[in-house]
Amino acid sequence: MLRRLSLGLLASAISLSALPAIAQEDGSADDLGVMSISLKDVVKPTLGFQGALQGAGTANQAGIGGFLPLSVGDNSVWFLDVLANANFADYESYSSIGQTTVAGTTISTSTRLGYRWLNGDRSTMYGINAGYDSRPMATGATTNGIEVFNSQTPFFQQVAVNAELQSNQWGANIYGLIPVGEYGYGSDNVALINSSFGAEPLTTVGLDVNYKISNSLSLLAGYYYQTCEKEPEVFEDYAEGSGVKTRLEYDISNQLQAGVGYSYDENFESRVTADLKLRFGGPKTTAMRKEVRQQPVIKALTATPSNRDVRVGNSRRCLPYLSTPAVYNLAVDC
């Protein structure tokens, strides 16, 4: 039901493009000189690095990514954005997914195909994108003292859909992360990750709103709802419910961006994370790069889409006393 709701919510979000452009306090689009910018001069491929600390259901990670414009028109762009990250182990005794720590190093991927366009006076950018994300997840010890064995590395997948808009002052982003595939246990596809615990990718739908404090600094506030595939008679303590988040983002330079975020929900409780992104390429000259930096709407045309991680939640098997290999594969009857 939530998957159908999320798809319907995101489909209706595309109607945001019918909203009138948000009024600008700093003058008209003509006053800002945005009409004189040729998109073919400034919408160029970028390539670089990104990294983030673990958060609510997400891993410590670092990798490479790139933005590729496929077709640039007078007021629009088709694009492809891809990421590949190495996922690292959790902090010692502090799990990113619940009660079992993430271990080892695996490679996750994320791909987005999208279309973005400007309104007539270039005061607002609208966009839609969709894609596929994957995440193998190596697992280790627990944080609650329960000894486990036979740790597994399940392979999680999701599809994602997103609708966005950005003015020179405000922006909004509606998104849905929808798990796909089979994970190894029962009809609800909960992955057994060791002798006592399971894990599942979280279906997440949310709304983010951002405010440009200055050309270099922006503040984001968001709401999300998460749920998971679950076998209530076999697993307990699974993630479900509402959460809130906030993020402060600072453009250190035309190419380097840093952010710090905070989230809270009943399952993961308070989580603090930080991220860094470095991109090379873009507009041909330094003067053009500086001009785009002064135009948030034009800059948004080449922004890396957000909400790219496969979020995973931990759940506990109803019979945690299954602690020997001889009974590990027996059916669980709670």
CSV table of C-alpha atoms in Angstrom, one decimal:
chain,number,residue,atom,x,y,z
A,1,MET,CA,0.0,0.0,0.0
A,2,LEU,CA,2.8,2.5,0.9
A,3,ARG,CA,4.6,1.7,-2.3
A,4,ARG,CA,1.4,2.6,-4.3
A,5,LEU,CA,0.9,5.7,-2.1
A,6,SER,CA,4.5,6.8,-2.7
A,7,LEU,CA,4.2,6.5,-6.5
A,8,GLY,CA,0.9,8.4,-6.5
A,9,LEU,CA,2.4,11.1,-4.2
A,10,LEU,CA,5.4,11.6,-6.5
A,11,ALA,CA,3.2,11.5,-9.7
A,12,SER,CA,1.0,14.3,-8.2
A,13,ALA,CA,4.1,16.2,-7.2
A,14,ILE,CA,4.9,16.8,-10.9
A,15,SER,CA,1.9,19.2,-10.9
A,16,LEU,CA,4.2,21.5,-8.9
A,17,SER,CA,5.3,22.8,-12.3
A,18,ALA,CA,1.9,24.4,-12.7
A,19,LEU,CA,2.5,26.6,-9.6
A,20,PRO,CA,3.4,30.3,-10.3
A,21,ALA,CA,7.0,31.2,-10.0
A,22,ILE,CA,8.1,32.2,-6.5
A,23,ALA,CA,8.6,35.9,-6.3
A,24,GLN,CA,12.2,37.1,-6.0
A,25,GLU,CA,13.2,39.7,-3.4
A,26,ASP,CA,16.4,40.6,-5.3
A,27,GLY,CA,14.8,41.8,-8.5
A,28,SER,CA,13.5,40.3,-11.7
A,29,ALA,CA,15.2,37.7,-13.8
A,30,ASP,CA,16.2,40.4,-16.3
A,31,ASP,CA,17.8,42.5,-13.5
A,32,LEU,CA,19.8,39.5,-12.5
A,33,GLY,CA,21.1,38.9,-16.0
A,34,VAL,CA,19.9,35.3,-16.0
A,35,MET,CA,18.2,35.6,-19.4
A,36,SER,CA,21.5,36.3,-21.1
A,37,ILE,CA,23.1,33.0,-20.0
A,38,SER,CA,23.3,30.3,-22.7
A,39,LEU,CA,22.7,26.9,-21.1
A,40,LYS,CA,24.9,25.2,-23.6
A,41,ASP,CA,27.8,27.3,-22.3
A,42,VAL,CA,27.2,26.4,-18.6
A,43,VAL,CA,25.6,23.0,-18.5
A,44,LYS,CA,28.6,20.8,-18.9
A,45,PRO,CA,29.7,17.4,-17.6
A,46,THR,CA,31.2,17.2,-14.1
A,47,LEU,CA,33.2,14.5,-12.4
A,48,GLY,CA,34.6,14.2,-8.9
A,49,PHE,CA,34.5,12.6,-5.5
A,50,GLN,CA,32.1,12.5,-2.6
A,51,GLY,CA,32.1,11.1,0.9
A,52,ALA,CA,29.7,10.9,3.9
A,53,LEU,CA,29.7,9.7,7.5
A,54,GLN,CA,27.1,7.1,8.6
A,55,GLY,CA,23.6,8.2,9.3
A,56,ALA,CA,20.1,6.7,9.9
A,57,GLY,CA,20.3,3.5,7.9
A,58,THR,CA,23.2,4.6,5.7
A,59,ALA,CA,26.9,3.7,5.8
A,60,ASN,CA,30.3,5.5,6.1
A,61,GLN,CA,31.2,5.9,2.4
A,62,ALA,CA,33.4,7.5,-0.2
A,63,GLY,CA,33.5,7.3,-3.9
A,64,ILE,CA,33.3,8.9,-7.3
A,65,GLY,CA,30.4,10.4,-9.2
A,66,GLY,CA,29.6,12.4,-12.3
A,67,PHE,CA,26.9,14.4,-14.0
A,68,LEU,CA,26.4,14.0,-17.8
A,69,PRO,CA,24.1,16.3,-19.8
A,70,LEU,CA,22.5,14.2,-22.5
A,71,SER,CA,20.7,17.0,-24.4
A,72,VAL,CA,20.7,20.7,-23.6
A,73,GLY,CA,18.0,23.0,-25.0
A,74,ASP,CA,17.4,26.7,-24.7
A,75,ASN,CA,15.6,26.2,-21.3
A,76,SER,CA,16.0,22.5,-20.5
A,77,VAL,CA,18.3,19.6,-20.0
A,78,TRP,CA,18.1,15.8,-20.1
A,79,PHE,CA,20.8,14.4,-17.8
A,80,LEU,CA,22.4,11.2,-16.4
A,81,ASP,CA,24.0,11.2,-12.9
A,82,VAL,CA,25.9,8.2,-11.6
A,83,LEU,CA,27.6,7.4,-8.3
A,84,ALA,CA,29.7,4.5,-7.0
A,85,ASN,CA,30.8,4.4,-3.4
A,86,ALA,CA,32.9,2.2,-1.2
A,87,ASN,CA,30.9,1.5,2.0
A,88,PHE,CA,33.0,1.1,5.1
A,89,ALA,CA,32.5,-0.4,8.5
A,90,ASP,CA,30.4,1.3,11.2
A,91,TYR,CA,32.0,3.1,14.1
A,92,GLU,CA,33.0,0.6,16.8
A,93,SER,CA,29.9,-0.4,18.9
A,94,TYR,CA,27.7,2.1,17.1
A,95,SER,CA,25.4,0.6,14.4
A,96,SER,CA,24.1,2.5,11.4
A,97,ILE,CA,21.2,0.0,11.0
A,98,GLY,CA,20.1,-0.8,14.5
A,99,GLN,CA,21.6,-3.6,16.6
A,100,THR,CA,24.1,-5.2,14.2
A,101,THR,CA,27.1,-3.3,12.9
A,102,VAL,CA,28.0,-3.0,9.2
A,103,ALA,CA,31.4,-4.5,8.5
A,104,GLY,CA,33.9,-4.8,5.7
A,105,THR,CA,34.0,-2.9,2.4
A,106,THR,CA,31.4,-3.2,-0.3
A,107,ILE,CA,30.5,-1.1,-3.4
A,108,SER,CA,27.2,0.6,-3.8
A,109,THR,CA,25.9,2.3,-6.9
A,110,SER,CA,23.3,4.9,-7.8
A,111,THR,CA,22.0,6.1,-11.2
A,112,ARG,CA,19.5,8.9,-12.0
A,113,LEU,CA,18.0,9.8,-15.4
A,114,GLY,CA,16.3,13.1,-15.3
A,115,TYR,CA,14.8,16.1,-17.1
A,116,ARG,CA,15.0,19.7,-15.8
A,117,TRP,CA,13.5,22.8,-17.3
A,118,LEU,CA,13.1,26.6,-16.5
A,119,ASN,CA,10.0,28.6,-16.6
A,120,GLY,CA,9.6,31.5,-19.1
A,121,ASP,CA,11.5,34.2,-17.1
A,122,ARG,CA,14.0,31.7,-15.6
A,123,SER,CA,12.9,32.4,-12.1
A,124,THR,CA,12.2,28.8,-11.2
A,125,MET,CA,13.7,25.4,-12.2
A,126,TYR,CA,11.5,22.3,-12.2
A,127,GLY,CA,12.7,18.7,-12.5
A,128,ILE,CA,11.8,15.0,-12.4
A,129,ASN,CA,14.2,12.1,-12.2
A,130,ALA,CA,14.2,8.4,-11.5
A,131,GLY,CA,16.7,5.6,-11.1
A,132,TYR,CA,18.1,2.5,-9.5
A,133,ASP,CA,20.3,2.0,-6.5
A,134,SER,CA,22.2,-1.1,-5.2
A,135,ARG,CA,23.9,-1.9,-1.9
A,136,PRO,CA,25.7,-5.1,-0.8
A,137,MET,CA,25.9,-4.9,3.0
A,138,ALA,CA,28.6,-6.9,4.9
A,139,THR,CA,27.6,-7.4,8.6
A,140,GLY,CA,29.5,-8.0,11.8
A,141,ALA,CA,29.0,-8.0,15.6
A,142,THR,CA,26.1,-6.8,17.5
A,143,THR,CA,26.0,-3.7,19.8
A,144,ASN,CA,23.9,-5.4,22.5
A,145,GLY,CA,26.2,-8.2,23.6
A,146,ILE,CA,24.3,-11.0,21.8
A,147,GLU,CA,26.9,-13.3,20.2
A,148,VAL,CA,26.1,-14.2,16.5
A,149,PHE,CA,27.6,-16.4,13.9
A,150,ASN,CA,27.2,-17.1,10.2
A,151,SER,CA,27.2,-13.3,9.2
A,152,GLN,CA,25.9,-12.7,5.7
A,153,THR,CA,26.3,-10.1,3.0
A,154,PRO,CA,22.9,-9.5,1.5
A,155,PHE,CA,22.4,-7.5,-1.8
A,156,PHE,CA,19.8,-4.8,-1.5
A,157,GLN,CA,18.2,-2.9,-4.4
A,158,GLN,CA,15.7,0.0,-4.8
A,159,VAL,CA,14.1,2.2,-7.4
A,160,ALA,CA,13.7,5.9,-6.7
A,161,VAL,CA,11.5,8.7,-8.1
A,162,ASN,CA,11.9,12.4,-7.4
A,163,ALA,CA,10.2,15.7,-8.3
A,164,GLU,CA,11.9,19.0,-7.5
A,165,LEU,CA,11.7,22.8,-7.9
A,166,GLN,CA,14.1,25.6,-7.1
A,167,SER,CA,13.8,29.3,-7.1
A,168,ASN,CA,16.5,31.8,-6.2
A,169,GLN,CA,15.4,31.7,-2.6
A,170,TRP,CA,13.3,28.5,-1.9
A,171,GLY,CA,13.3,24.9,-3.2
A,172,ALA,CA,11.4,21.7,-2.6
A,173,ASN,CA,12.0,18.1,-3.3
A,174,ILE,CA,9.5,15.2,-3.0
A,175,TYR,CA,11.0,11.7,-3.2
A,176,GLY,CA,10.3,8.0,-2.8
A,177,LEU,CA,12.7,5.1,-2.3
A,178,ILE,CA,11.1,1.8,-3.1
A,179,PRO,CA,12.9,-1.6,-2.4
A,180,VAL,CA,12.8,-4.3,-5.1
A,181,GLY,CA,14.2,-7.8,-5.4
A,182,GLU,CA,14.2,-10.8,-3.1
A,183,TYR,CA,16.3,-11.0,0.1
A,184,GLY,CA,16.0,-14.5,1.3
A,185,TYR,CA,13.4,-15.1,3.9
A,186,GLY,CA,9.7,-15.7,3.4
A,187,SER,CA,7.2,-13.8,1.3
A,188,ASP,CA,8.2,-10.4,2.8
A,189,ASN,CA,11.8,-10.7,1.7
A,190,VAL,CA,13.6,-10.0,5.0
A,191,ALA,CA,17.3,-10.9,4.7
A,192,LEU,CA,18.8,-13.1,7.5
A,193,ILE,CA,22.1,-11.4,8.2
A,194,ASN,CA,23.3,-13.7,11.0
A,195,SER,CA,22.0,-16.3,13.5
A,196,SER,CA,19.8,-13.8,15.5
A,197,PHE,CA,19.0,-10.8,13.3
A,198,GLY,CA,17.5,-9.8,10.0
A,199,ALA,CA,17.7,-6.6,7.9
A,200,GLU,CA,15.6,-5.0,5.3
A,201,PRO,CA,15.8,-2.0,3.0
A,202,LEU,CA,13.4,0.7,4.0
A,203,THR,CA,10.6,2.1,1.9
A,204,THR,CA,11.0,5.8,2.4
A,205,VAL,CA,8.8,8.7,1.2
A,206,GLY,CA,9.7,12.3,2.1
A,207,LEU,CA,9.6,16.0,1.5
A,208,ASP,CA,12.6,18.3,1.7
A,209,VAL,CA,12.4,22.1,1.7
A,210,ASN,CA,15.5,24.3,1.3
A,211,TYR,CA,16.1,28.0,1.9
A,212,LYS,CA,19.0,29.9,0.4
A,213,ILE,CA,20.5,32.0,3.2
A,214,SER,CA,23.1,33.3,0.8
A,215,ASN,CA,24.6,32.2,-2.5
A,216,SER,CA,27.0,30.0,-0.5
A,217,LEU,CA,24.9,28.8,2.4
A,218,SER,CA,21.6,27.0,2.4
A,219,LEU,CA,19.4,25.3,5.1
A,220,LEU,CA,17.2,22.3,4.5
A,221,ALA,CA,14.4,20.9,6.6
A,222,GLY,CA,12.6,17.6,5.8
A,223,TYR,CA,10.0,15.1,6.8
A,224,TYR,CA,10.0,11.4,5.9
A,225,TYR,CA,8.0,8.3,6.6
A,226,GLN,CA,9.7,4.9,6.6
A,227,THR,CA,8.5,1.3,6.7
A,228,CYS,CA,9.9,-2.1,5.8
A,229,GLU,CA,9.1,-5.6,4.6
A,230,LYS,CA,8.5,-7.6,7.7
A,231,GLU,CA,7.4,-11.0,9.1
A,232,PRO,CA,5.7,-9.9,12.4
A,233,GLU,CA,5.6,-13.4,13.6
A,234,VAL,CA,9.3,-14.0,13.1
A,235,PHE,CA,10.9,-10.5,13.5
A,236,GLU,CA,10.5,-7.7,16.0
A,237,ASP,CA,12.0,-4.2,16.5
A,238,TYR,CA,11.7,-3.4,12.8
A,239,ALA,CA,11.8,0.2,11.6
A,240,GLU,CA,8.5,2.0,10.9
A,241,GLY,CA,7.2,5.6,11.5
A,242,SER,CA,7.9,9.2,10.8
A,243,GLY,CA,11.1,11.2,11.1
A,244,VAL,CA,12.5,14.7,10.7
A,245,LYS,CA,15.8,15.9,9.4
A,246,THR,CA,17.7,19.1,8.8
A,247,ARG,CA,20.9,20.0,7.0
A,248,LEU,CA,23.2,23.0,6.6
A,249,GLU,CA,25.1,23.1,3.3
A,250,TYR,CA,28.0,25.4,2.5
A,251,ASP,CA,29.7,26.0,-0.9
A,252,ILE,CA,33.4,26.4,0.0
A,253,SER,CA,34.2,27.1,-3.6
A,254,ASN,CA,32.7,26.7,-7.1
A,255,GLN,CA,33.7,23.0,-6.9
A,256,LEU,CA,33.8,22.1,-3.2
A,257,GLN,CA,30.7,21.6,-1.1
A,258,ALA,CA,30.3,20.5,2.6
A,259,GLY,CA,27.3,19.7,4.6
A,260,VAL,CA,26.3,18.6,8.1
A,261,GLY,CA,23.0,16.9,8.9
A,262,TYR,CA,20.8,15.8,11.7
A,263,SER,CA,17.8,13.4,11.7
A,264,TYR,CA,15.5,11.9,14.3
A,265,ASP,CA,13.0,9.1,14.2
A,266,GLU,CA,11.7,6.6,16.7
A,267,ASN,CA,13.8,3.7,15.3
A,268,PHE,CA,17.2,5.3,14.7
A,269,GLU,CA,16.7,8.1,17.3
A,270,SER,CA,19.1,11.0,16.9
A,271,ARG,CA,21.7,10.8,14.2
A,272,VAL,CA,24.4,13.3,13.1
A,273,THR,CA,26.2,13.0,9.8
A,274,ALA,CA,28.5,15.1,7.6
A,275,ASP,CA,29.4,15.0,3.9
A,276,LEU,CA,31.8,16.5,1.4
A,277,LYS,CA,31.6,16.7,-2.4
A,278,LEU,CA,34.2,17.8,-4.9
A,279,ARG,CA,33.4,18.2,-8.6
A,280,PHE,CA,35.6,19.2,-11.6
A,281,GLY,CA,34.4,20.4,-15.0
A,282,GLY,CA,31.3,22.5,-15.5
A,283,PRO,CA,31.3,25.9,-17.3
A,284,LYS,CA,34.2,26.6,-19.6
A,285,THR,CA,35.7,29.6,-17.8
A,286,THR,CA,36.2,30.8,-14.2
A,287,ALA,CA,34.0,33.8,-15.0
A,288,MET,CA,31.1,31.6,-16.1
A,289,ARG,CA,31.5,29.4,-13.0
A,290,LYS,CA,31.3,32.5,-10.8
A,291,GLU,CA,28.2,33.8,-12.7
A,292,VAL,CA,26.4,30.4,-12.3
A,293,ARG,CA,27.2,30.4,-8.6
A,294,GLN,CA,25.3,33.7,-8.3
A,295,GLN,CA,22.3,32.2,-10.1
A,296,PRO,CA,20.8,29.4,-7.9
A,297,VAL,CA,18.2,28.5,-10.5
A,298,ILE,CA,20.8,27.9,-13.2
A,299,LYS,CA,23.1,26.1,-10.7
A,300,ALA,CA,20.2,23.7,-9.9
A,301,LEU,CA,20.1,22.5,-13.4
A,302,THR,CA,23.4,20.6,-12.9
A,303,ALA,CA,23.0,19.7,-9.1
A,304,THR,CA,23.5,16.1,-8.1
A,305,PRO,CA,20.1,14.7,-7.2
A,306,SER,CA,19.7,13.9,-3.5
A,307,ASN,CA,18.5,10.9,-1.5
A,308,ARG,CA,20.6,8.3,-3.2
A,309,ASP,CA,21.3,5.7,-0.5
A,310,VAL,CA,19.6,2.4,0.1
A,311,ARG,CA,18.5,2.8,3.7
A,312,VAL,CA,18.6,-0.4,5.8
A,313,GLY,CA,16.9,-1.2,9.1
A,314,ASN,CA,17.8,-4.0,11.5
A,315,SER,CA,15.3,-6.4,13.1
A,316,ARG,CA,15.6,-9.2,15.7
A,317,ARG,CA,14.4,-12.8,15.2
A,318,CYS,CA,11.8,-13.8,17.7
A,319,LEU,CA,13.9,-16.8,18.9
A,320,PRO,CA,17.3,-15.2,19.6
A,321,TYR,CA,18.3,-18.4,21.5
A,322,LEU,CA,18.9,-20.1,18.1
A,323,SER,CA,22.6,-19.9,18.8
A,324,THR,CA,24.2,-23.0,17.3
A,325,PRO,CA,24.9,-23.8,13.7
A,326,ALA,CA,23.0,-27.1,14.0
A,327,VAL,CA,19.7,-25.3,14.5
A,328,TYR,CA,20.4,-22.1,12.4
A,329,ASN,CA,18.5,-23.3,9.4
A,330,LEU,CA,15.5,-24.7,11.2
A,331,ALA,CA,12.2,-23.0,10.6
A,332,VAL,CA,11.4,-20.3,13.2
A,333,ASP,CA,8.1,-20.7,15.0
A,334,CYS,CA,7.4,-17.8,17.4
